[in-house]
Structure formats: C-alpha cells, structure tokens
Tab-separated table of C-alpha atoms and ligand atoms in Angstrom:
chain	number	residue	atom	x	y	z
A	110	MET	CA	8.411	-25.900	-27.390
A	111	LYS	CA	9.370	-23.083	-29.353
A	112	LYS	CA	11.242	-21.126	-28.369
A	113	ARG	CA	9.614	-17.882	-27.628
A	114	GLU	CA	7.207	-20.066	-25.507
A	115	TYR	CA	10.048	-20.071	-23.097
A	116	PHE	CA	9.722	-16.272	-23.305
A	117	PRO	CA	6.407	-15.179	-22.125
A	118	LEU	CA	7.664	-12.751	-19.038
A	119	ILE	CA	10.750	-10.688	-21.071
A	120	SER	CA	8.686	-10.769	-24.489
A	121	ALA	CA	5.198	-8.901	-22.410
A	122	LEU	CA	7.936	-6.981	-20.830
A	123	GLU	CA	9.466	-6.159	-23.651
A	124	GLU	CA	5.870	-5.077	-25.310
A	125	ILE	CA	5.117	-2.104	-22.144
A	126	ALA	CA	8.991	-1.375	-21.488
A	127	GLY	CA	8.512	-0.039	-25.422
A	128	LYS	CA	5.851	1.831	-25.111
A	129	ASN	CA	5.623	5.288	-24.744
A	130	LYS	CA	3.936	5.635	-21.947
A	131	ILE	CA	3.459	7.743	-18.510
A	132	MET	CA	4.119	6.458	-15.282
A	133	MET	CA	1.389	7.644	-12.947
A	134	HIS	CA	2.328	4.420	-10.531
A	135	MET	CA	5.898	2.408	-8.727
A	136	PRO	CA	8.030	2.276	-8.443
A	137	GLY	CA	8.912	5.927	-7.509
A	138	HIS	CA	11.896	5.964	-10.069
A	139	LYS	CA	10.001	5.479	-12.566
A	140	GLY	CA	11.895	3.568	-15.319
A	141	GLY	CA	15.313	4.768	-13.783
A	142	LYS	CA	13.539	8.411	-14.726
A	143	GLY	CA	14.506	9.424	-10.699
A	144	PHE	CA	17.804	7.718	-11.544
A	145	SER	CA	21.097	9.806	-12.224
A	146	GLU	CA	22.339	8.356	-15.083
A	147	SER	CA	26.207	7.211	-13.401
A	148	PHE	CA	23.727	5.113	-10.822
A	149	ARG	CA	21.174	3.744	-13.871
A	150	ASP	CA	24.498	2.302	-15.656
A	151	ASN	CA	26.074	0.802	-12.742
A	152	LEU	CA	22.850	-0.702	-11.794
A	153	LEU	CA	23.923	-3.759	-12.937
A	154	ARG	CA	27.528	-3.975	-12.428
A	155	PHE	CA	26.928	-3.411	-8.371
A	156	ASP	CA	24.934	-6.742	-8.736
A	157	LEU	CA	27.428	-8.631	-6.347
A	158	THR	CA	28.110	-10.253	-3.406
A	159	GLU	CA	29.049	-10.078	-0.119
A	160	LEU	CA	33.294	-10.053	-1.680
A	161	PRO	CA	35.920	-8.207	0.512
A	162	GLY	CA	35.064	-4.547	1.560
A	163	LEU	CA	30.893	-4.881	0.990
A	164	ASP	CA	30.747	-5.884	4.789
A	165	ASN	CA	27.075	-8.114	5.727
A	166	LEU	CA	23.475	-7.927	5.706
A	167	HIS	CA	23.083	-10.176	8.860
A	168	LYS	CA	26.371	-9.219	10.122
A	169	PRO	CA	26.430	-5.430	8.854
A	170	SER	CA	29.932	-3.925	10.746
A	171	GLY	CA	30.821	-1.764	7.259
A	172	VAL	CA	29.752	-0.439	4.685
A	173	ILE	CA	26.427	-1.098	5.351
A	174	GLY	CA	25.977	-0.561	8.664
A	175	ARG	CA	27.354	3.041	7.774
A	176	SER	CA	24.394	3.452	4.972
A	177	MET	CA	21.849	1.922	7.789
A	178	ASP	CA	23.618	4.726	10.769
A	179	ALA	CA	23.022	7.148	7.452
A	180	CYS	CA	20.277	6.371	6.872
A	181	ALA	CA	18.364	5.891	10.502
A	182	LYS	CA	20.301	9.434	10.951
A	183	ALA	CA	18.299	11.289	7.475
A	184	PHE	CA	14.694	9.417	8.552
A	185	GLY	CA	14.974	10.010	12.649
A	186	ALA	CA	15.065	6.696	13.973
A	187	ILE	CA	17.456	5.090	16.692
A	188	LYS	CA	18.163	2.087	14.061
A	189	SER	CA	17.026	1.276	10.612
A	190	PHE	CA	17.195	-1.549	9.199
A	191	PHE	CA	17.325	-2.464	5.138
A	192	LEU	CA	14.375	-5.011	3.839
A	193	LEU	CA	14.483	-7.163	0.861
A	194	ASN	CA	11.426	-8.152	0.385
A	195	GLY	CA	9.088	-4.467	0.708
A	196	SER	CA	7.258	-3.477	3.701
A	197	THR	CA	5.615	-6.550	3.520
A	198	SER	CA	8.654	-8.644	5.464
A	199	GLY	CA	8.612	-5.309	7.538
A	200	ILE	CA	5.469	-5.360	8.959
A	201	HIS	CA	6.118	-9.234	10.061
A	202	ALA	CA	9.758	-8.746	11.912
A	203	MET	CA	7.634	-6.076	14.046
A	204	LEU	CA	4.794	-8.550	14.544
A	205	LEU	CA	6.951	-10.893	15.664
A	206	SER	CA	10.037	-8.933	17.639
A	207	CYS	CA	7.320	-6.626	19.391
A	208	PHE	CA	4.345	-9.688	20.329
A	209	LYS	CA	3.889	-13.602	21.392
A	210	LYS	CA	2.197	-16.080	20.452
A	211	GLY	CA	-1.674	-15.423	21.748
A	212	ASP	CA	-1.075	-11.678	22.680
A	213	ARG	CA	-3.745	-9.850	21.652
A	214	VAL	CA	-3.549	-6.461	19.559
A	215	LEU	CA	-6.441	-3.341	17.726
A	216	VAL	CA	-5.259	-3.455	13.696
A	217	SER	CA	-7.069	-1.623	11.948
A	218	ARG	CA	-9.190	-3.579	10.195
A	219	ASN	CA	-8.232	-1.397	6.398
A	220	CYS	CA	-5.059	-2.714	6.694
A	221	HIS	CA	-2.978	-4.096	4.081
A	222	TYR	CA	-3.210	-8.089	4.017
A	223	SER	CA	0.106	-8.553	4.482
A	224	VAL	CA	-0.348	-7.930	8.340
A	225	ILE	CA	-3.252	-10.441	8.027
A	226	ASN	CA	-1.145	-12.644	6.928
A	227	GLY	CA	1.464	-11.666	10.069
A	228	LEU	CA	-0.984	-11.937	12.828
A	229	ILE	CA	-1.485	-15.233	11.624
A	230	LEU	CA	1.940	-16.745	10.675
A	231	PHE	CA	2.779	-15.803	14.222
A	232	GLU	CA	-0.530	-15.798	15.948
A	233	ILE	CA	-1.236	-12.795	17.184
A	234	GLU	CA	-5.144	-12.081	17.873
A	235	PRO	CA	-6.358	-8.769	15.646
A	236	VAL	CA	-8.607	-6.600	18.114
A	237	PHE	CA	-10.526	-4.586	14.834
A	238	VAL	CA	-10.562	-0.994	14.696
A	239	MET	CA	-13.564	-0.189	12.452
A	240	PRO	CA	-12.203	2.366	9.691
A	241	CYS	CA	-15.601	5.071	9.156
A	242	TYR	CA	-17.281	5.688	5.915
A	243	ASN	CA	-17.069	9.437	4.206
A	244	GLU	CA	-20.465	9.206	2.002
A	245	GLU	CA	-19.689	13.271	-0.049
A	246	TRP	CA	-16.369	11.108	-1.695
A	247	GLN	CA	-18.043	7.557	-1.078
A	248	LEU	CA	-14.705	6.814	0.403
A	249	VAL	CA	-13.474	4.369	3.779
A	250	ILE	CA	-11.549	6.723	5.927
A	251	PRO	CA	-9.185	5.577	8.811
A	252	ALA	CA	-10.359	5.539	12.215
A	253	GLY	CA	-10.146	8.404	14.719
A	254	ALA	CA	-8.621	8.573	17.482
A	255	GLU	CA	-11.550	7.858	19.424
A	256	GLU	CA	-12.412	4.781	17.904
A	257	TRP	CA	-9.594	3.810	18.977
A	258	GLU	CA	-9.653	4.794	22.191
A	259	LYS	CA	-12.716	2.826	22.561
A	260	ALA	CA	-11.329	0.004	21.725
A	261	LEU	CA	-8.068	0.548	24.063
A	262	TYR	CA	-11.581	1.323	26.846
A	263	ASN	CA	-12.825	-2.364	25.798
A	264	ASN	CA	-9.555	-4.407	25.838
A	265	PRO	CA	-6.805	-3.062	28.263
A	266	ASP	CA	-4.815	-6.658	27.836
A	267	VAL	CA	-3.947	-5.477	24.350
A	268	LYS	CA	-0.264	-5.531	23.842
A	269	GLY	CA	0.103	-2.902	21.192
A	270	ALA	CA	-1.396	-1.176	18.123
A	271	ILE	CA	-0.757	-1.963	14.694
A	272	VAL	CA	-1.735	0.630	12.341
A	273	THR	CA	-1.847	2.519	7.745
A	274	SER	CA	-0.568	5.559	7.903
A	275	PRO	CA	-0.685	7.265	4.808
A	276	ASP	CA	-3.249	4.583	3.503
A	277	TYR	CA	-3.036	3.849	-0.289
A	278	TYR	CA	-5.046	7.326	-1.020
A	279	GLY	CA	-2.990	8.902	0.625
A	280	LEU	CA	-4.816	9.714	4.690
A	281	CYS	CA	-2.809	9.718	7.552
A	282	ALA	CA	-4.043	8.331	10.427
A	283	PRO	CA	-4.080	10.086	14.099
A	284	VAL	CA	-0.631	8.665	14.688
A	285	SER	CA	0.661	11.327	17.383
A	286	GLU	CA	-3.060	10.751	19.779
A	287	LEU	CA	-2.420	6.938	19.225
A	288	ALA	CA	1.080	7.202	19.945
A	289	GLY	CA	0.078	9.209	23.066
A	290	MET	CA	-2.558	6.697	23.925
A	291	MET	CA	-1.009	3.305	23.793
A	292	HIS	CA	2.605	4.761	25.539
A	293	ALA	CA	0.386	6.006	28.530
A	294	SER	CA	-0.713	2.470	29.203
A	295	GLY	CA	2.852	0.819	28.841
A	296	LYS	CA	1.340	-0.275	25.316
A	297	LEU	CA	3.860	0.329	21.561
A	298	LEU	CA	2.361	1.843	18.569
A	299	LEU	CA	3.835	-0.055	15.979
A	300	VAL	CA	2.953	2.146	11.960
A	301	ASP	CA	2.587	0.706	8.316
A	302	GLU	CA	4.283	3.687	7.234
A	303	ALA	CA	4.529	1.541	2.948
A	304	HIS	CA	3.171	4.704	1.538
A	305	GLY	CA	4.933	7.502	3.207
A	306	ALA	CA	8.622	6.973	2.983
A	307	HIS	CA	9.318	10.677	1.201
A	308	PHE	CA	7.133	12.270	4.180
A	309	ALA	CA	9.907	13.347	5.713
A	310	PHE	CA	11.984	15.296	3.468
A	311	SER	CA	9.842	17.960	3.290
A	312	ARG	CA	8.071	20.684	5.700
A	313	LYS	CA	4.544	20.399	3.167
A	314	PHE	CA	3.871	16.298	4.037
A	315	PRO	CA	2.646	15.214	6.584
A	316	PRO	CA	4.684	14.332	10.024
A	317	THR	CA	6.782	11.317	9.654
A	318	ALA	CA	5.192	8.368	11.795
A	319	LEU	CA	8.577	8.867	14.351
A	320	SER	CA	8.130	11.919	15.078
A	321	SER	CA	4.937	11.656	15.786
A	322	GLY	CA	6.503	8.836	18.820
A	323	ALA	CA	6.249	5.416	16.483
A	324	ASP	CA	7.964	2.829	18.429
A	325	MET	CA	8.708	1.518	14.676
A	326	ALA	CA	7.535	2.170	11.099
A	327	VAL	CA	7.881	0.052	8.308
A	328	GLN	CA	8.452	2.056	4.410
A	329	SER	CA	8.395	0.536	0.829
A	330	PHE	CA	11.170	3.755	-0.266
A	331	HIS	CA	10.074	1.420	-3.522
A	332	LYS	CA	6.890	2.846	-3.840
A	333	THR	CA	7.203	6.557	-3.758
A	334	LEU	CA	11.494	7.466	-3.436
A	335	PRO	CA	13.923	6.627	-7.032
A	336	ALA	CA	14.903	3.112	-5.456
A	337	LEU	CA	13.756	-0.543	-6.688
A	338	THR	CA	10.923	-2.565	-6.377
A	339	GLN	CA	11.582	-4.503	-2.792
A	340	ALA	CA	13.577	-1.589	-1.777
A	341	ALA	CA	12.198	-1.045	1.895
A	342	VAL	CA	13.497	0.309	5.099
A	343	LEU	CA	12.109	-0.627	8.821
A	344	HIS	CA	13.043	2.212	10.891
A	345	VAL	CA	12.915	2.118	15.488
A	346	GLY	CA	11.813	5.264	16.743
A	347	SER	CA	12.323	4.760	20.584
A	348	THR	CA	13.467	2.608	23.261
A	349	ARG	CA	10.593	0.369	24.167
A	350	VAL	CA	12.141	-1.797	20.930
A	351	ASP	CA	14.958	-4.081	21.670
A	352	ILE	CA	16.673	-3.419	18.548
A	353	GLY	CA	18.662	-6.857	18.707
A	354	THR	CA	15.274	-8.070	19.027
A	355	VAL	CA	14.251	-6.574	16.467
A	356	GLN	CA	17.809	-7.301	14.702
A	357	LYS	CA	16.956	-11.553	14.596
A	358	ALA	CA	13.112	-10.565	13.377
A	359	VAL	CA	14.849	-9.148	10.496
A	360	SER	CA	17.237	-11.602	9.864
A	361	MET	CA	15.236	-14.783	9.972
A	362	LEU	CA	12.980	-13.136	7.334
A	363	THR	CA	15.745	-12.010	4.730
A	364	THR	CA	17.549	-14.446	1.937
A	365	THR	CA	21.166	-14.538	3.016
A	366	SER	CA	21.996	-13.869	-0.324
A	367	PRO	CA	20.712	-10.278	-0.382
A	368	SER	CA	20.478	-7.563	-3.735
A	369	TYR	CA	23.181	-4.932	-3.452
A	370	MET	CA	21.588	-3.496	-6.155
A	371	ILE	CA	18.518	-2.513	-4.258
A	372	MET	CA	20.787	-2.064	-0.991
A	373	ALA	CA	21.905	0.886	-3.422
A	374	SER	CA	19.158	2.384	-4.031
A	375	ILE	CA	17.897	2.450	-1.495
A	376	GLU	CA	21.303	4.299	-0.556
A	377	TYR	CA	20.573	6.244	-2.930
A	378	ALA	CA	16.862	7.245	-1.945
A	379	CYS	CA	18.025	8.182	1.171
A	380	GLY	CA	21.189	10.062	-0.223
A	381	LEU	CA	18.903	12.380	-3.015
A	382	VAL	CA	15.996	13.086	-0.875
A	383	GLY	CA	18.093	14.123	2.518
A	384	THR	CA	20.078	16.339	0.666
A	385	GLU	CA	17.564	17.675	-1.911
A	386	GLY	CA	14.057	16.852	-1.063
A	387	GLU	CA	13.036	20.186	0.415
A	388	LYS	CA	14.150	21.723	-3.130
A	389	ILE	CA	12.947	18.476	-4.955
A	390	TYR	CA	9.614	18.810	-3.331
A	391	GLY	CA	8.390	21.934	-3.034
A	392	HIS	CA	8.919	22.022	-7.292
A	393	LEU	CA	7.425	19.157	-7.146
A	394	LEU	CA	4.068	20.272	-4.664
A	395	GLU	CA	3.946	24.022	-6.224
A	396	ARG	CA	3.262	22.394	-9.524
A	397	LEU	CA	0.830	19.902	-7.971
A	398	GLU	CA	-0.811	22.658	-6.715
A	399	ILE	CA	-1.029	24.394	-10.093
A	400	MET	CA	-2.577	21.543	-11.491
A	401	LYS	CA	-4.831	20.761	-7.913
A	402	LYS	CA	-6.283	24.538	-8.683
A	403	GLU	CA	-6.861	23.763	-12.405
A	404	LEU	CA	-9.129	21.002	-12.407
A	405	SER	CA	-10.481	22.439	-8.792
A	406	ALA	CA	-13.209	23.719	-12.427
A	407	MET	CA	-13.606	20.508	-13.557
A	408	ASP	CA	-17.521	18.973	-13.765
A	409	LYS	CA	-17.809	15.616	-12.956
A	410	LEU	CA	-14.558	14.336	-12.717
A	411	ARG	CA	-13.021	15.954	-9.178
A	412	LEU	CA	-9.835	15.731	-6.511
A	413	ILE	CA	-9.936	14.155	-3.411
A	414	PRO	CA	-8.530	17.330	-1.250
A	415	ASP	CA	-5.369	17.404	0.376
A	416	GLU	CA	-7.272	17.166	3.853
A	417	LEU	CA	-10.751	15.298	4.881
A	418	ASN	CA	-12.267	14.822	7.804
A	419	GLY	CA	-10.019	16.230	10.183
A	420	PHE	CA	-7.596	14.221	8.412
A	421	GLU	CA	-4.554	14.963	6.803
A	422	ARG	CA	-3.431	13.512	3.158
A	423	ASP	CA	-0.921	13.363	1.248
A	424	PRO	CA	-0.254	16.329	-1.031
A	425	SER	CA	1.656	14.274	-3.588
A	426	ARG	CA	-1.116	11.266	-4.020
A	427	ILE	CA	-3.673	12.597	-6.992
A	428	VAL	CA	-7.363	10.851	-6.040
A	429	VAL	CA	-9.924	11.339	-8.686
A	430	ASN	CA	-12.708	10.587	-7.416
A	431	THR	CA	-15.265	9.779	-10.367
A	432	ALA	CA	-18.937	9.528	-8.068
A	433	ASN	CA	-20.562	12.881	-10.054
A	434	SER	CA	-19.839	11.035	-12.954
A	435	ASP	CA	-21.886	8.114	-14.924
A	436	ILE	CA	-18.516	6.619	-15.354
A	437	SER	CA	-16.062	3.928	-12.586
A	438	GLY	CA	-13.439	4.654	-11.256
A	439	PHE	CA	-11.895	1.781	-13.442
A	440	ASP	CA	-13.836	3.517	-16.545
A	441	LEU	CA	-11.904	5.884	-15.918
A	442	ALA	CA	-8.448	4.427	-15.541
A	443	ARG	CA	-8.901	1.825	-18.268
A	444	ILE	CA	-9.813	5.104	-20.803
A	445	LEU	CA	-6.637	7.042	-19.255
A	446	SER	CA	-4.652	3.779	-20.755
A	447	SER	CA	-6.143	2.794	-23.634
A	448	GLU	CA	-6.530	6.661	-25.225
A	449	TYR	CA	-3.801	9.133	-23.206
A	450	GLY	CA	-0.962	6.077	-22.467
A	451	ILE	CA	-1.350	7.427	-18.731
A	452	TYR	CA	-1.187	4.325	-16.779
A	453	ALA	CA	-2.334	4.721	-13.484
A	454	GLU	CA	-1.594	3.723	-10.095
A	455	MET	CA	-5.016	1.765	-8.816
A	456	ALA	CA	-8.266	2.616	-9.754
A	457	ASP	CA	-11.769	0.783	-7.180
A	458	GLU	CA	-15.245	1.501	-7.821
A	459	TYR	CA	-15.258	4.906	-7.362
A	460	ASN	CA	-11.773	6.892	-7.801
A	461	VAL	CA	-8.263	6.944	-10.003
A	462	VAL	CA	-4.988	6.787	-7.592
A	463	PHE	CA	-2.096	8.046	-10.016
A	464	ILE	CA	1.088	8.713	-8.115
A	465	THR	CA	3.321	11.603	-8.585
A	466	THR	CA	7.692	11.597	-7.410
A	467	LEU	CA	10.513	13.265	-7.566
A	468	SER	CA	10.869	11.386	-11.297
A	469	ASP	CA	8.040	12.574	-12.868
A	470	GLY	CA	8.390	16.433	-14.445
A	471	GLU	CA	6.419	18.876	-16.694
A	472	GLY	CA	5.724	16.706	-19.074
A	473	GLU	CA	4.431	13.460	-17.086
A	474	ILE	CA	2.050	16.656	-14.708
A	475	SER	CA	0.537	18.571	-17.322
A	476	ALA	CA	-0.142	15.501	-19.259
A	477	LEU	CA	-1.970	14.418	-15.861
A	478	GLN	CA	-3.481	17.496	-16.555
A	479	GLN	CA	-5.244	17.576	-19.507
A	480	SER	CA	-6.326	14.305	-20.529
A	481	LEU	CA	-8.199	14.272	-16.878
A	482	LYS	CA	-9.523	17.795	-18.123
A	483	GLU	CA	-10.097	16.376	-21.408
A	484	ILE	CA	-12.600	13.089	-20.464
A	485	ASP	CA	-14.334	15.677	-18.189
A	486	ARG	CA	-15.660	17.358	-20.748
A	487	LYS	CA	-16.884	14.024	-22.621
A	488	ILE	CA	-18.647	11.741	-19.763
A	489	GLY	CA	-21.487	13.105	-18.797
A	490	ARG	CA	-22.756	13.727	-14.514
A	491	GLY	CA	-24.853	10.927	-13.336
A	492	LYS	CA	-25.196	9.319	-9.364
A	493	ARG	CA	-24.682	5.750	-9.371
A	494	GLY	CA	-25.420	3.618	-6.486
A	495	THR	CA	-23.377	3.953	-3.210
A	496	ARG	CA	-20.259	1.485	-2.715
A	497	SER	CA	-21.057	-1.107	-0.216
A	498	GLU	CA	-17.792	-1.314	1.405
A	499	LYS	CA	-18.680	1.045	3.700
A	500	ILE	CA	-20.949	-1.534	5.838
A	501	PHE	CA	-18.418	-5.111	5.144
A	502	TYR	CA	-15.989	-4.415	7.382
A	503	SER	CA	-18.036	-6.818	10.033
A	504	GLY	CA	-14.994	-7.302	12.387
A	505	GLY	CA	-16.476	-10.425	13.446
A	506	CYS	CA	-13.772	-12.438	12.728
A	507	ILE	CA	-12.109	-15.271	14.568
A	508	MET	CA	-8.758	-15.308	12.937
A	509	PRO	CA	-7.460	-19.214	12.549
A	510	ASP	CA	-4.359	-20.817	13.243
A	511	ARG	CA	-1.532	-21.276	11.624
A	512	TRP	CA	-2.147	-24.878	10.376
A	513	SER	CA	-6.256	-24.839	10.327
A	514	TYR	CA	-5.360	-21.796	7.167
A	515	LEU	CA	-3.718	-23.475	5.169
A	516	GLN	CA	-5.633	-26.603	5.347
A	517	CYS	CA	-8.421	-27.029	5.969
A	518	SER	CA	-10.557	-25.306	3.571
A	519	VAL	CA	-13.516	-26.348	1.128
A	520	ASN	CA	-14.180	-24.043	-2.079
A	521	ILE	CA	-18.207	-23.252	-2.664
A	522	PRO	CA	-19.787	-20.644	-5.087
A	523	LEU	CA	-19.594	-17.177	-4.670
A	524	ILE	CA	-22.881	-16.548	-4.734
A	525	GLU	CA	-24.070	-19.385	-2.331
A	526	SER	CA	-21.540	-19.139	0.379
A	527	GLU	CA	-23.726	-16.798	2.311
A	528	GLY	CA	-23.820	-18.137	6.243
A	529	TYR	CA	-20.283	-19.550	5.931
A	530	ARG	CA	-17.200	-18.182	7.319
A	531	SER	CA	-14.204	-17.012	4.978
A	532	ALA	CA	-10.998	-19.825	4.818
A	533	GLY	CA	-9.233	-17.248	3.332
A	534	ILE	CA	-8.177	-13.348	2.664
A	535	VAL	CA	-10.102	-12.305	-0.305
A	536	THR	CA	-8.915	-8.342	-1.647
A	537	PRO	CA	-9.281	-6.632	-4.842
A	538	TYR	CA	-5.737	-6.289	-5.332
A	539	PRO	CA	-4.571	-3.100	-5.339
A	540	PRO	CA	-4.881	-1.954	-2.882
A	541	GLY	CA	-4.610	-5.447	-0.734
A	542	ILE	CA	-7.033	-4.306	1.950
A	543	PRO	CA	-9.501	-7.512	2.721
A	544	VAL	CA	-13.132	-7.580	2.053
A	545	LEU	CA	-12.958	-10.528	3.804
A	546	CYS	CA	-10.666	-11.764	6.226
A	547	PRO	CA	-9.829	-15.583	7.264
A	548	GLY	CA	-12.585	-16.452	9.878
A	549	GLU	CA	-14.995	-13.938	8.874
A	550	THR	CA	-18.551	-14.339	8.243
A	551	ILE	CA	-19.782	-14.153	4.861
A	552	SER	CA	-22.805	-11.832	4.384
A	553	LYS	CA	-25.009	-10.771	1.179
A	554	GLU	CA	-23.236	-7.356	0.949
A	555	HIS	CA	-19.898	-9.388	0.689
A	556	ILE	CA	-20.990	-11.645	-1.477
A	557	GLY	CA	-22.620	-7.712	-3.754
A	558	CYS	CA	-19.527	-6.470	-3.396
A	559	LEU	CA	-17.441	-8.365	-4.341
A	560	SER	CA	-19.431	-10.049	-7.114
A	561	ARG	CA	-19.683	-6.570	-8.610
A	562	LEU	CA	-15.910	-5.187	-8.019
A	563	TYR	CA	-15.121	-8.969	-9.992
A	564	LEU	CA	-17.294	-7.786	-13.315
A	565	ALA	CA	-16.174	-4.446	-13.543
A	566	GLY	CA	-12.910	-5.863	-13.913
A	567	ALA	CA	-10.983	-5.753	-10.118
A	568	ASP	CA	-7.993	-8.708	-9.660
A	569	ILE	CA	-9.614	-10.373	-6.424
A	570	HIS	CA	-7.490	-12.812	-5.253
A	571	GLY	CA	-8.242	-15.201	-3.108
A	572	LEU	CA	-11.367	-16.181	-5.591
A	573	MET	CA	-10.954	-18.902	-8.428
A	574	GLY	CA	-12.099	-20.995	-10.348
A	575	ALA	CA	-12.730	-18.458	-13.255
A	576	GLY	CA	-10.451	-15.727	-15.323
A	577	ARG	CA	-11.193	-12.492	-14.784
A	578	ALA	CA	-14.639	-11.488	-16.298
A	579	GLU	CA	-12.692	-8.909	-18.659
A	580	ASP	CA	-11.286	-12.127	-20.591
A	581	GLY	CA	-14.871	-13.722	-20.154
A	582	GLY	CA	-14.834	-15.333	-17.246
A	583	ASN	CA	-18.335	-16.209	-15.840
A	584	LEU	CA	-19.147	-14.401	-11.946
A	585	GLU	CA	-21.424	-18.264	-11.321
A	586	ASP	CA	-17.946	-20.306	-11.555
A	587	LEU	CA	-16.674	-17.438	-9.171
A	588	LEU	CA	-15.842	-19.655	-5.627
A	589	ILE	CA	-14.501	-19.104	-3.130
A	590	SER	CA	-12.689	-20.970	0.211
A	591	VAL	CA	-14.759	-21.652	3.580
A	592	LEU	CA	-14.190	-23.690	6.580
A	593	PRO	CA	-16.025	-26.038	7.274
A	594	ARG	CA	-19.468	-26.053	9.055
B	724	LIG	C1	-0.708	-0.477	3.218
B	724	LIG	C2	0.361	-0.907	2.570
B	724	LIG	N1	0.701	-1.678	3.851
B	724	LIG	C3	1.916	-2.926	3.303
B	724	LIG	C4	1.895	-2.881	1.912
B	724	LIG	C5	3.107	-4.433	1.782
B	724	LIG	O1	4.317	-3.338	0.766
B	724	LIG	P1	5.750	-4.340	-0.083
B	724	LIG	O2	5.014	-4.381	-1.185
B	724	LIG	O3	6.466	-3.598	-0.151
B	724	LIG	O4	5.583	-5.174	0.495
B	724	LIG	C6	1.635	-2.218	0.939
B	724	LIG	C7	1.714	-2.804	-0.597
B	724	LIG	O5	1.342	-2.323	-1.305
B	724	LIG	C8	0.779	-1.002	1.603
B	724	LIG	O6	-0.334	-1.208	0.298
C-alpha cells in the first residue's frame, strides 16, 4: 500500500477541519470555540488513566465522585452518572435498570433508534404511542397527553414509559402531564433528553425533564454544550429508582478505560453553564430573537415557531422549513454548505435543522441570517407533495428476540418488499427516527417514502446493496432485510 492509503480518515479530517466553515451542527463546542484557551491547550495532556488522585469511574469516591455530585446539584438530580458513549449508553442503562425481560413499556414511536436497540437487547416489549402530524409545517410532532393517557388506559400492565423530549426539531413532549399520569399508577417515566442538556441553565428554555417530574433523564452534553463528542450524563430524579441498580447497569455498559478528556469536558461544560449560563444564554437568545424577527419577512422559507400545537420548542434550535418553496430541505442544506460554507446539523424533505450553542458568536449568527435571506430571494415558490411520514408509523410491530434480530433475515429488493415484515431498523440518519422497526409490516407508503428519501440524498441506515444516490447508486439495487415468511 502507498503511504497515503494508510490515512484516509486523517486526510478527510484534515481537509474538513481546514475549511473555513460555519458549524451549525454538533458538537456544541464548535471546533473548540466554546472551550477556554487553557482547557483547550491542556486537553491532550488530560488523556490519562487511573493514576493516584484521579479516582475510578466504576468506583467513584474521589474527584470523579465529587464532579458527578456537583453535576447532580447543578441539574437538580439526586444522582448523576457520567457517560462515555453518548446518550445511547444512558438510554440502555435506563432500560436495563428499570425493566425486566418481558415487561411492557409505553414508547414514543418517533424515538431515536438507540431506544429500539435497547428494547431488543433487554427483551422489553414496546407499546408504541404514535406521534401527531402538523399539516401546515409537514412536520411530525410529539403525541399529546391524551394519546399517552389513552395508551395507558388500554395497557394498564405497562411498567413505565420512555419519551423523547425535546426531539431533533426542539419540540418538547408533555413531560409533566406524563409524569403525573405515570406516577398516579405507580409507573416510571424515563426521558430521552439527549437534545436538552442546556435547558437547566436559562429560564428562557422549556422546563427540564427532571423539573417536570421525570424519574430519570439522559442528556447528550456533546450535542448542545461545550463538551467532547460522546460526553453525556444520566440523571436520577426520584427515589422510585434504585441508585445502586443504576450504578451497576451504567458500569456494565461502560468501558473500563474511560476517557479523562471526555469526563473533564463534562465537568467543564457543567461548570461553565452552572456559573454563567443565565447570562450567556440571555445574550444568545436575544441575538436569535433579532434574527427570527428579521427572517420572519422571508417570502418562501419559514422558521418553525418556538411553540407549535401547544408544544414548547427549544428557542436555540433554528429550523427552516422549505414547504412553501421549490426546493427541499436537502437542497437548502446543500446550497448553504457549497455556496456559503454553512454546515447544518440535519436536513429532511422539508426542513433544515441548525444547532446554535453558547459557542456561536455574532459572526456565525449573522452569516446564517444573511445567507437565508439571500437564498429566499433566489428560490421559487411552490407547493410540493405531502410527506408521507404522516401515514407510515404503523405501530403494528412484533419485536423479534435478540437472536432472531441478529441472525434470521433475508435481503430482498426494497421495491419488491411490500407485505414482508422488516427484520431490521431502517432509518435516515440523522435523525435516527426509524421509518421501520423490526417486525413492522412494509407498506407501499414505506417503500415510497424510503425511495424518495434515498433519491433526495438521505443517508439511510438499514438499506444496503447500493451506494448513495449522489454517488451513482440505483434505487433498483437497494436491498432491505426482511423476516422469512
Ligand atoms: C433523540 C435522540 N436520542 C438519543 C440519541 C443518541 O445520542 P448519542 O449520539 O449521544 O448516543 C440521539 C442522537 O442523535 C437522539 O437524536
């Protein structure tokens, strides 16, 4: 092999990191801008092991224990656990510590696929609660309290519920109502708050899951706070949860060589927002307010409002909707990156999601503002077809056991798969909300939706056999794993 063939990843990272670009995506430290100079300079020197005085994450009784206690205090938790594998590991630890094999649990169907993986791993049976759909914005929105109440009434044997709040678009589920109804019948409420780690630090953000009564909540610090990728925290909010059991579950799912850099970055983020959050977020949100006012005059592009269908929305999550224009969300994200050097977090057929954090300054926000105004002037008006997510959440899911999930499937062309049951999780990534869960029957609408997403340029996990459409892949070659009939 030639020397450069050994370094494809580093070459790509050097190229991307070397670009003068605006990062409207995670991680929340935005290329280190959210770190102090001294923290940034020391980071590699902090990559140590369990030396004397540095404690042990699996048996914390020294500095790590004190750091986790300070974190718990800042977030109003009874106990907080540092996670080194993102919210994914916290979601798995919540499921493992709260439920037994065979337990039935209410699950918001628009959950992240790490929840589905956790259900398969620990053989927990989901009772899906379907999200709603907003026609005007062509956006999947959280299920309301009534939907959860109905699901609980029809399934009194469930042991608890797991809900996503906020979702990728910043929309918050009715957590406090949900906590009330779950606790009234002696059940647990777990919240995937991966996108809401910053909520605790300004009164201008929606209430946190813990302050709304959740028994546990998991947060990806790396998404919205200045912390390294994979940094996350699992909080215990009530005495209904046994802390010793959670500690064991977290330990089972965590490396025995935890990164001190990641742990230090969790502490850094917590210390920064804990001491200065109200002031810093006050400034950020004031600036975003000016941008929102200015952009409300756009003709075709629209900003998703900070409250939708009565659900609060994270005001720092900027979502631009293209439904009234002649371009898709994917097109808008491509135009922004290729012509303006602005990289969004995510695009779908009708929206582009931008993550703003305390690491963003005037330069980044005004560049986003100016470019959106300019693009709005250039694009045409148009009404495009309705997005089909509103019909494809069937809910008819028979979750396979772990072994069948891993072993028993055959691959067939996606376009010929109608009527089969999906063997795997099929999801555009991001956002990682499954179009198909294992055991769900594949409909014409699923095939139409997945085909459209593929042709529009989405990266779809769970389909194989063809490269990305933009690299010349053919829809006809796309394969999907199905359960044998
Ligand atoms: C709603 C939601 N939950 C959980 C996760 C998993 O988080 P992590 O990547 O920190 O493991 C994600 C990731 O994007 C997510 O969007």
